[in-house]
Amino acid sequence: MNISVAIDGPAAAGKSTVAKKVAKILGYTYIDTGAMYRAFTWYCLKNGINCQDEKASCSVINKVKIQLLPNDVVLCNGEDVTKPIREPFVSANVSYIASYKDIRLALVEQQREMAKSNSVIMDGRDIGTYVLPNADVKIFQIASPETRAVRRYEENISKGIPCTLEEIEADVRKRDYIDSHRSFAPLKPASDSVLLDTSFLSVDEVVEEVINIINKKLKEKEKRG
Ligand code: CDP
């Protein structure tokens, strides 16, 4: 039987770091839905499209082919965009792109397709509420904005992406606002999700906690038959 685990939460809450590790331990496929919105945004910026212009952004839906490969590699129309999609210029625009319903519908279709044939752990903003409403396990992972900004700042620096802590914190807060206020599939906890505050936990502690939650939920499911 295929298992699906949804991890949602605000920007830079450590979802992907944790999801990747949990996927490896449990042998599930990890699906980074944020990377897809980032790749779409990268395509628009590269082609001179104003990401705040919904009509112009949606007009290229059929021209953008995004592929998630093993080892976190992201392709956009065959080009390796793994690194540039993490740059601040993409982060600054991605929440506009992600607020457009037609773009979401196209990417969600692909996400649901990927979840059909494997046990998956998928992270994003709307996985438990919209993409996989019947997911076996739903987790809403949070941390304070200050903690998240520091984590993302350190991650960027270690990857050689220049940035300042101030600009990262402003970006995180701005994206959270746009993501939670959009009309279609906004960022919010699913009513049946488990809230996990990671502000004072190490990565390994969060991984352990997520695995505990998954085991507990699966046992409960098994009992119910
Ligand atoms: O890693 P980080 O938390 O910075 O963000 P991400 O997961 O890479 O997602 C980047 C952006 O894509 C988010 O700020 C959202 O605007 C959008 N997104 C979304 O709307 N729905 C998803 N399922 C995943 C990402």
PDB file of C-alpha atoms and ligand atoms in Angstrom:
ATOM      1  CA  MET A   1       0.000   0.000   0.000  1.00  0.00           C
ATOM      2  CA  ASN A   2       1.310   3.481  -0.841  1.00  0.00           C
ATOM      3  CA  ILE A   3       1.588   5.920   2.065  1.00  0.00           C
ATOM      4  CA  SER A   4       1.362   9.680   1.651  1.00  0.00           C
ATOM      5  CA  VAL A   5       2.762  12.186   4.120  1.00  0.00           C
ATOM      6  CA  ALA A   6       2.008  15.905   3.751  1.00  0.00           C
ATOM      7  CA  ILE A   7       4.249  18.489   5.403  1.00  0.00           C
ATOM      8  CA  ASP A   8       3.079  22.092   5.147  1.00  0.00           C
ATOM      9  CA  GLY A   9       4.177  25.252   6.821  1.00  0.00           C
ATOM     10  CA  PRO A  10       5.551  28.763   6.368  1.00  0.00           C
ATOM     11  CA  ALA A  11       8.745  29.735   4.540  1.00  0.00           C
ATOM     12  CA  ALA A  12      12.049  28.278   5.703  1.00  0.00           C
ATOM     13  CA  ALA A  13      10.501  26.232   8.518  1.00  0.00           C
ATOM     14  CA  GLY A  14      12.914  23.414   7.639  1.00  0.00           C
ATOM     15  CA  LYS A  15      10.310  21.287   5.882  1.00  0.00           C
ATOM     16  CA  SER A  16      12.490  20.158   2.996  1.00  0.00           C
ATOM     17  CA  THR A  17      15.557  19.386   5.138  1.00  0.00           C
ATOM     18  CA  VAL A  18      13.446  17.189   7.387  1.00  0.00           C
ATOM     19  CA  ALA A  19      11.301  15.660   4.630  1.00  0.00           C
ATOM     20  CA  LYS A  20      14.393  14.621   2.676  1.00  0.00           C
ATOM     21  CA  LYS A  21      15.892  12.839   5.681  1.00  0.00           C
ATOM     22  CA  VAL A  22      12.631  11.153   6.633  1.00  0.00           C
ATOM     23  CA  ALA A  23      12.128  10.012   3.028  1.00  0.00           C
ATOM     24  CA  LYS A  24      15.564   8.448   3.015  1.00  0.00           C
ATOM     25  CA  ILE A  25      15.008   6.629   6.305  1.00  0.00           C
ATOM     26  CA  LEU A  26      11.549   5.318   5.363  1.00  0.00           C
ATOM     27  CA  GLY A  27      12.284   4.673   1.680  1.00  0.00           C
ATOM     28  CA  TYR A  28       9.603   7.108   0.456  1.00  0.00           C
ATOM     29  CA  THR A  29       9.903   9.461  -2.502  1.00  0.00           C
ATOM     30  CA  TYR A  30      10.405  13.106  -1.526  1.00  0.00           C
ATOM     31  CA  ILE A  31       8.511  15.682  -3.585  1.00  0.00           C
ATOM     32  CA  ASP A  32       9.483  19.333  -3.214  1.00  0.00           C
ATOM     33  CA  THR A  33       6.473  21.233  -4.563  1.00  0.00           C
ATOM     34  CA  GLY A  34       8.058  24.606  -3.750  1.00  0.00           C
ATOM     35  CA  ALA A  35      10.823  23.819  -6.247  1.00  0.00           C
ATOM     36  CA  MET A  36       8.155  23.635  -8.957  1.00  0.00           C
ATOM     37  CA  TYR A  37       6.769  27.116  -8.187  1.00  0.00           C
ATOM     38  CA  ARG A  38      10.352  28.359  -8.014  1.00  0.00           C
ATOM     39  CA  ALA A  39      11.213  26.857 -11.416  1.00  0.00           C
ATOM     40  CA  PHE A  40       8.115  28.445 -12.982  1.00  0.00           C
ATOM     41  CA  THR A  41       9.125  31.794 -11.475  1.00  0.00           C
ATOM     42  CA  TRP A  42      12.680  31.396 -12.762  1.00  0.00           C
ATOM     43  CA  TYR A  43      11.300  30.787 -16.281  1.00  0.00           C
ATOM     44  CA  CYS A  44       9.168  33.959 -16.132  1.00  0.00           C
ATOM     45  CA  LEU A  45      12.051  36.099 -14.884  1.00  0.00           C
ATOM     46  CA  LYS A  46      14.409  34.696 -17.506  1.00  0.00           C
ATOM     47  CA  ASN A  47      11.922  35.530 -20.222  1.00  0.00           C
ATOM     48  CA  GLY A  48      11.256  39.079 -19.052  1.00  0.00           C
ATOM     49  CA  ILE A  49       7.760  38.354 -17.728  1.00  0.00           C
ATOM     50  CA  ASN A  50       6.570  40.537 -14.859  1.00  0.00           C
ATOM     51  CA  CYS A  51       5.618  38.032 -12.133  1.00  0.00           C
ATOM     52  CA  GLN A  52       3.082  40.488 -10.719  1.00  0.00           C
ATOM     53  CA  ASP A  53       1.200  40.337 -14.024  1.00  0.00           C
ATOM     54  CA  GLU A  54      -1.144  37.345 -13.718  1.00  0.00           C
ATOM     55  CA  LYS A  55      -2.185  37.259 -17.375  1.00  0.00           C
ATOM     56  CA  ALA A  56       1.382  37.390 -18.683  1.00  0.00           C
ATOM     57  CA  SER A  57       2.575  34.785 -16.173  1.00  0.00           C
ATOM     58  CA  CYS A  58      -0.282  32.385 -16.933  1.00  0.00           C
ATOM     59  CA  SER A  59       0.202  32.792 -20.689  1.00  0.00           C
ATOM     60  CA  VAL A  60       3.340  30.624 -20.580  1.00  0.00           C
ATOM     61  CA  ILE A  61       1.851  27.654 -18.684  1.00  0.00           C
ATOM     62  CA  ASN A  62       2.059  25.413 -21.731  1.00  0.00           C
ATOM     63  CA  LYS A  63       5.643  26.435 -22.425  1.00  0.00           C
ATOM     64  CA  VAL A  64       7.037  25.443 -19.039  1.00  0.00           C
ATOM     65  CA  LYS A  65       7.964  21.821 -18.418  1.00  0.00           C
ATOM     66  CA  ILE A  66       9.276  21.164 -14.927  1.00  0.00           C
ATOM     67  CA  GLN A  67      10.880  17.895 -13.848  1.00  0.00           C
ATOM     68  CA  LEU A  68      11.995  16.850 -10.367  1.00  0.00           C
ATOM     69  CA  LEU A  69      14.839  14.335 -10.632  1.00  0.00           C
ATOM     70  CA  PRO A  70      16.497  12.296  -7.880  1.00  0.00           C
ATOM     71  CA  ASN A  71      19.091  14.080  -5.714  1.00  0.00           C
ATOM     72  CA  ASP A  72      17.103  17.355  -5.692  1.00  0.00           C
ATOM     73  CA  VAL A  73      17.864  18.155  -9.329  1.00  0.00           C
ATOM     74  CA  VAL A  74      15.243  20.419 -10.908  1.00  0.00           C
ATOM     75  CA  LEU A  75      14.931  20.811 -14.669  1.00  0.00           C
ATOM     76  CA  CYS A  76      13.010  23.531 -16.469  1.00  0.00           C
ATOM     77  CA  ASN A  77      12.568  22.711 -20.151  1.00  0.00           C
ATOM     78  CA  GLY A  78      15.563  20.405 -19.838  1.00  0.00           C
ATOM     79  CA  GLU A  79      17.833  23.046 -18.262  1.00  0.00           C
ATOM     80  CA  ASP A  80      19.290  22.364 -14.806  1.00  0.00           C
ATOM     81  CA  VAL A  81      17.903  25.155 -12.597  1.00  0.00           C
ATOM     82  CA  THR A  82      18.633  23.498  -9.239  1.00  0.00           C
ATOM     83  CA  LYS A  83      20.851  26.327  -8.035  1.00  0.00           C
ATOM     84  CA  PRO A  84      19.305  29.500  -9.526  1.00  0.00           C
ATOM     85  CA  ILE A  85      15.809  28.714  -8.230  1.00  0.00           C
ATOM     86  CA  ARG A  86      17.146  29.230  -4.680  1.00  0.00           C
ATOM     87  CA  GLU A  87      18.493  32.721  -5.434  1.00  0.00           C
ATOM     88  CA  PRO A  88      16.868  35.703  -3.656  1.00  0.00           C
ATOM     89  CA  PHE A  89      15.547  37.144  -6.955  1.00  0.00           C
ATOM     90  CA  VAL A  90      13.405  34.015  -7.377  1.00  0.00           C
ATOM     91  CA  SER A  91      12.322  33.952  -3.707  1.00  0.00           C
ATOM     92  CA  ALA A  92      11.223  37.585  -4.019  1.00  0.00           C
ATOM     93  CA  ASN A  93       8.821  36.764  -6.868  1.00  0.00           C
ATOM     94  CA  VAL A  94       7.668  33.184  -6.277  1.00  0.00           C
ATOM     95  CA  SER A  95       4.702  34.005  -4.039  1.00  0.00           C
ATOM     96  CA  TYR A  96       3.106  36.097  -6.805  1.00  0.00           C
ATOM     97  CA  ILE A  97       3.397  33.197  -9.244  1.00  0.00           C
ATOM     98  CA  ALA A  98       2.086  30.763  -6.615  1.00  0.00           C
ATOM     99  CA  SER A  99      -1.013  32.909  -6.065  1.00  0.00           C
ATOM    100  CA  TYR A 100      -2.301  32.360  -9.632  1.00  0.00           C
ATOM    101  CA  LYS A 101      -4.975  29.676  -9.777  1.00  0.00           C
ATOM    102  CA  ASP A 102      -4.242  28.480 -13.320  1.00  0.00           C
ATOM    103  CA  ILE A 103      -0.556  27.956 -12.558  1.00  0.00           C
ATOM    104  CA  ARG A 104      -1.443  26.104  -9.351  1.00  0.00           C
ATOM    105  CA  LEU A 105      -3.916  23.848 -11.143  1.00  0.00           C
ATOM    106  CA  ALA A 106      -1.267  22.860 -13.697  1.00  0.00           C
ATOM    107  CA  LEU A 107       1.407  22.116 -11.090  1.00  0.00           C
ATOM    108  CA  VAL A 108      -0.971  20.385  -8.669  1.00  0.00           C
ATOM    109  CA  GLU A 109      -2.035  17.988 -11.415  1.00  0.00           C
ATOM    110  CA  GLN A 110       1.607  16.984 -11.831  1.00  0.00           C
ATOM    111  CA  GLN A 111       2.065  16.682  -8.036  1.00  0.00           C
ATOM    112  CA  ARG A 112      -0.945  14.392  -7.652  1.00  0.00           C
ATOM    113  CA  GLU A 113       0.298  12.248 -10.522  1.00  0.00           C
ATOM    114  CA  MET A 114       3.686  11.822  -8.800  1.00  0.00           C
ATOM    115  CA  ALA A 115       1.986  10.713  -5.583  1.00  0.00           C
ATOM    116  CA  LYS A 116      -0.059   7.996  -7.283  1.00  0.00           C
ATOM    117  CA  SER A 117       2.474   5.262  -7.761  1.00  0.00           C
ATOM    118  CA  ASN A 118       4.820   5.649  -4.758  1.00  0.00           C
ATOM    119  CA  SER A 119       4.863   6.193  -1.027  1.00  0.00           C
ATOM    120  CA  VAL A 120       5.603   9.904  -0.832  1.00  0.00           C
ATOM    121  CA  ILE A 121       6.494  12.661   1.528  1.00  0.00           C
ATOM    122  CA  MET A 122       5.472  15.928  -0.091  1.00  0.00           C
ATOM    123  CA  ASP A 123       6.144  19.380   1.302  1.00  0.00           C
ATOM    124  CA  GLY A 124       4.589  22.731   0.478  1.00  0.00           C
ATOM    125  CA  ARG A 125       1.806  25.059   1.599  1.00  0.00           C
ATOM    126  CA  ASP A 126      -1.406  23.340   0.492  1.00  0.00           C
ATOM    127  CA  ILE A 127      -0.524  19.647   0.459  1.00  0.00           C
ATOM    128  CA  GLY A 128      -2.744  18.586   3.373  1.00  0.00           C
ATOM    129  CA  THR A 129      -5.548  20.996   2.510  1.00  0.00           C
ATOM    130  CA  TYR A 130      -5.697  20.739  -1.273  1.00  0.00           C
ATOM    131  CA  VAL A 131      -3.143  18.598  -3.133  1.00  0.00           C
ATOM    132  CA  LEU A 132      -3.524  15.395  -1.057  1.00  0.00           C
ATOM    133  CA  PRO A 133      -6.591  15.936   1.166  1.00  0.00           C
ATOM    134  CA  ASN A 134      -6.632  12.203   1.955  1.00  0.00           C
ATOM    135  CA  ALA A 135      -2.966  12.003   2.956  1.00  0.00           C
ATOM    136  CA  ASP A 136      -2.347   9.362   5.640  1.00  0.00           C
ATOM    137  CA  VAL A 137      -0.321  11.795   7.745  1.00  0.00           C
ATOM    138  CA  LYS A 138      -0.454  15.606   7.781  1.00  0.00           C
ATOM    139  CA  ILE A 139       2.054  17.745   9.612  1.00  0.00           C
ATOM    140  CA  PHE A 140       2.097  21.539   9.890  1.00  0.00           C
ATOM    141  CA  GLN A 141       5.669  22.531  10.679  1.00  0.00           C
ATOM    142  CA  ILE A 142       6.304  25.951  12.175  1.00  0.00           C
ATOM    143  CA  ALA A 143       9.046  28.023  13.832  1.00  0.00           C
ATOM    144  CA  SER A 144       9.290  31.696  14.754  1.00  0.00           C
ATOM    145  CA  PRO A 145      10.047  34.074  11.826  1.00  0.00           C
ATOM    146  CA  GLU A 146      13.369  35.023  13.452  1.00  0.00           C
ATOM    147  CA  THR A 147      14.456  31.387  13.752  1.00  0.00           C
ATOM    148  CA  ARG A 148      13.399  30.661  10.181  1.00  0.00           C
ATOM    149  CA  ALA A 149      15.300  33.674   8.862  1.00  0.00           C
ATOM    150  CA  VAL A 150      18.495  32.593  10.613  1.00  0.00           C
ATOM    151  CA  ARG A 151      18.140  29.041   9.297  1.00  0.00           C
ATOM    152  CA  ARG A 152      17.630  30.212   5.696  1.00  0.00           C
ATOM    153  CA  TYR A 153      20.458  32.760   5.982  1.00  0.00           C
ATOM    154  CA  GLU A 154      22.884  30.061   7.144  1.00  0.00           C
ATOM    155  CA  GLU A 155      21.676  27.667   4.455  1.00  0.00           C
ATOM    156  CA  ASN A 156      22.188  30.272   1.711  1.00  0.00           C
ATOM    157  CA  ILE A 157      25.646  31.215   2.950  1.00  0.00           C
ATOM    158  CA  SER A 158      26.679  27.549   3.048  1.00  0.00           C
ATOM    159  CA  LYS A 159      25.458  27.157  -0.547  1.00  0.00           C
ATOM    160  CA  GLY A 160      27.368  30.263  -1.667  1.00  0.00           C
ATOM    161  CA  ILE A 161      24.209  32.348  -2.223  1.00  0.00           C
ATOM    162  CA  PRO A 162      25.004  35.928  -1.103  1.00  0.00           C
ATOM    163  CA  CYS A 163      22.369  37.550   1.143  1.00  0.00           C
ATOM    164  CA  THR A 164      21.886  39.450   4.388  1.00  0.00           C
ATOM    165  CA  LEU A 165      19.910  38.297   7.412  1.00  0.00           C
ATOM    166  CA  GLU A 166      17.704  41.411   7.179  1.00  0.00           C
ATOM    167  CA  GLU A 167      16.698  40.770   3.580  1.00  0.00           C
ATOM    168  CA  ILE A 168      15.993  37.099   4.315  1.00  0.00           C
ATOM    169  CA  GLU A 169      13.756  37.928   7.273  1.00  0.00           C
ATOM    170  CA  ALA A 170      11.858  40.503   5.196  1.00  0.00           C
ATOM    171  CA  ASP A 171      11.436  37.963   2.370  1.00  0.00           C
ATOM    172  CA  VAL A 172      10.211  35.227   4.729  1.00  0.00           C
ATOM    173  CA  ARG A 173       7.631  37.553   6.314  1.00  0.00           C
ATOM    174  CA  LYS A 174       6.452  38.875   2.943  1.00  0.00           C
ATOM    175  CA  ARG A 175       6.047  35.386   1.462  1.00  0.00           C
ATOM    176  CA  ASP A 176       4.172  34.170   4.540  1.00  0.00           C
ATOM    177  CA  TYR A 177       1.768  37.083   4.176  1.00  0.00           C
ATOM    178  CA  ILE A 178       1.105  36.543   0.463  1.00  0.00           C
ATOM    179  CA  ASP A 179       0.952  32.735   0.822  1.00  0.00           C
ATOM    180  CA  SER A 180      -1.591  32.859   3.640  1.00  0.00           C
ATOM    181  CA  HIS A 181      -3.760  35.606   2.127  1.00  0.00           C
ATOM    182  CA  ARG A 182      -4.183  34.334  -1.445  1.00  0.00           C
ATOM    183  CA  SER A 183      -7.707  33.280  -2.325  1.00  0.00           C
ATOM    184  CA  PHE A 184      -6.932  29.888  -3.888  1.00  0.00           C
ATOM    185  CA  ALA A 185      -5.400  27.125  -1.705  1.00  0.00           C
ATOM    186  CA  PRO A 186      -3.760  29.451   0.843  1.00  0.00           C
ATOM    187  CA  LEU A 187      -1.207  28.416   3.440  1.00  0.00           C
ATOM    188  CA  LYS A 188      -3.100  27.136   6.490  1.00  0.00           C
ATOM    189  CA  PRO A 189      -3.049  24.021   8.652  1.00  0.00           C
ATOM    190  CA  ALA A 190      -5.406  21.233   7.606  1.00  0.00           C
ATOM    191  CA  SER A 191      -7.980  20.574  10.330  1.00  0.00           C
ATOM    192  CA  ASP A 192      -6.562  17.068  10.775  1.00  0.00           C
ATOM    193  CA  SER A 193      -2.883  18.074  10.806  1.00  0.00           C
ATOM    194  CA  VAL A 194      -0.434  17.711  13.683  1.00  0.00           C
ATOM    195  CA  LEU A 195       1.223  21.010  14.635  1.00  0.00           C
ATOM    196  CA  LEU A 196       4.980  20.699  15.057  1.00  0.00           C
ATOM    197  CA  ASP A 197       6.865  23.706  16.448  1.00  0.00           C
ATOM    198  CA  THR A 198      10.539  23.270  15.604  1.00  0.00           C
ATOM    199  CA  SER A 199      11.821  26.576  17.044  1.00  0.00           C
ATOM    200  CA  PHE A 200      13.820  24.852  19.764  1.00  0.00           C
ATOM    201  CA  LEU A 201      14.528  21.510  18.097  1.00  0.00           C
ATOM    202  CA  SER A 202      17.558  20.336  16.137  1.00  0.00           C
ATOM    203  CA  VAL A 203      17.101  18.809  12.680  1.00  0.00           C
ATOM    204  CA  ASP A 204      17.620  15.309  14.075  1.00  0.00           C
ATOM    205  CA  GLU A 205      15.050  15.902  16.810  1.00  0.00           C
ATOM    206  CA  VAL A 206      12.497  17.082  14.236  1.00  0.00           C
ATOM    207  CA  VAL A 207      13.241  14.043  12.031  1.00  0.00           C
ATOM    208  CA  GLU A 208      12.668  11.755  15.016  1.00  0.00           C
ATOM    209  CA  GLU A 209       9.439  13.531  15.920  1.00  0.00           C
ATOM    210  CA  VAL A 210       8.123  13.328  12.335  1.00  0.00           C
ATOM    211  CA  ILE A 211       8.864   9.596  12.199  1.00  0.00           C
ATOM    212  CA  ASN A 212       7.072   9.133  15.544  1.00  0.00           C
ATOM    213  CA  ILE A 213       4.038  11.011  14.226  1.00  0.00           C
ATOM    214  CA  ILE A 214       4.005   8.907  11.036  1.00  0.00           C
ATOM    215  CA  ASN A 215       4.259   5.619  12.965  1.00  0.00           C
ATOM    216  CA  LYS A 216       1.533   6.670  15.386  1.00  0.00           C
ATOM    217  CA  LYS A 217      -0.855   7.764  12.629  1.00  0.00           C
ATOM    218  CA  LEU A 218      -0.270   4.605  10.603  1.00  0.00           C
ATOM    219  CA  LYS A 219      -0.896   2.413  13.660  1.00  0.00           C
ATOM    220  CA  GLU A 220      -4.135   4.288  14.413  1.00  0.00           C
ATOM    221  CA  LYS A 221      -5.198   3.795  10.797  1.00  0.00           C
ATOM    222  CA  GLU A 222      -4.411   0.104  10.942  1.00  0.00           C
ATOM    223  CA  LYS A 223      -6.483  -0.280  14.126  1.00  0.00           C
ATOM    224  CA  ARG A 224      -9.460   1.429  12.500  1.00  0.00           C
ATOM    225  CA  GLY A 225      -9.053  -1.048   9.621  1.00  0.00           C
TER     226      GLY A 225
HETATM  227  O1  CDP B   1      11.827  26.520   1.086  1.00  0.00           O
HETATM  228  P1  CDP B   1      10.904  27.692   1.332  1.00  0.00           P
HETATM  229  O2  CDP B   1      10.111  27.482   2.577  1.00  0.00           O
HETATM  230  O3  CDP B   1      11.575  29.001   1.233  1.00  0.00           O
HETATM  231  O4  CDP B   1       9.842  27.749   0.170  1.00  0.00           O
HETATM  232  P2  CDP B   1       9.484  26.697  -0.928  1.00  0.00           P
HETATM  233  O5  CDP B   1       8.883  25.466  -0.294  1.00  0.00           O
HETATM  234  O6  CDP B   1      10.630  26.518  -1.841  1.00  0.00           O
HETATM  235  O7  CDP B   1       8.295  27.442  -1.687  1.00  0.00           O
HETATM  236  C1  CDP B   1       8.527  28.659  -2.370  1.00  0.00           C
HETATM  237  C2  CDP B   1       7.195  29.364  -2.562  1.00  0.00           C
HETATM  238  O8  CDP B   1       6.373  28.565  -3.415  1.00  0.00           O
HETATM  239  C3  CDP B   1       6.363  29.598  -1.324  1.00  0.00           C
HETATM  240  O9  CDP B   1       6.695  30.801  -0.649  1.00  0.00           O
HETATM  241  C4  CDP B   1       4.955  29.656  -1.878  1.00  0.00           C
HETATM  242  O10 CDP B   1       4.677  30.927  -2.407  1.00  0.00           O
HETATM  243  C5  CDP B   1       5.015  28.691  -3.044  1.00  0.00           C
HETATM  244  N1  CDP B   1       4.459  27.377  -2.745  1.00  0.00           N
HETATM  245  C6  CDP B   1       3.098  27.212  -2.763  1.00  0.00           C
HETATM  246  O11 CDP B   1       2.373  28.180  -2.934  1.00  0.00           O
HETATM  247  N2  CDP B   1       2.541  25.992  -2.616  1.00  0.00           N
HETATM  248  C7  CDP B   1       3.304  24.925  -2.421  1.00  0.00           C
HETATM  249  N3  CDP B   1       2.720  23.717  -2.304  1.00  0.00           N
HETATM  250  C8  CDP B   1       4.703  25.055  -2.357  1.00  0.00           C
HETATM  251  C9  CDP B   1       5.267  26.300  -2.501  1.00  0.00           C
END
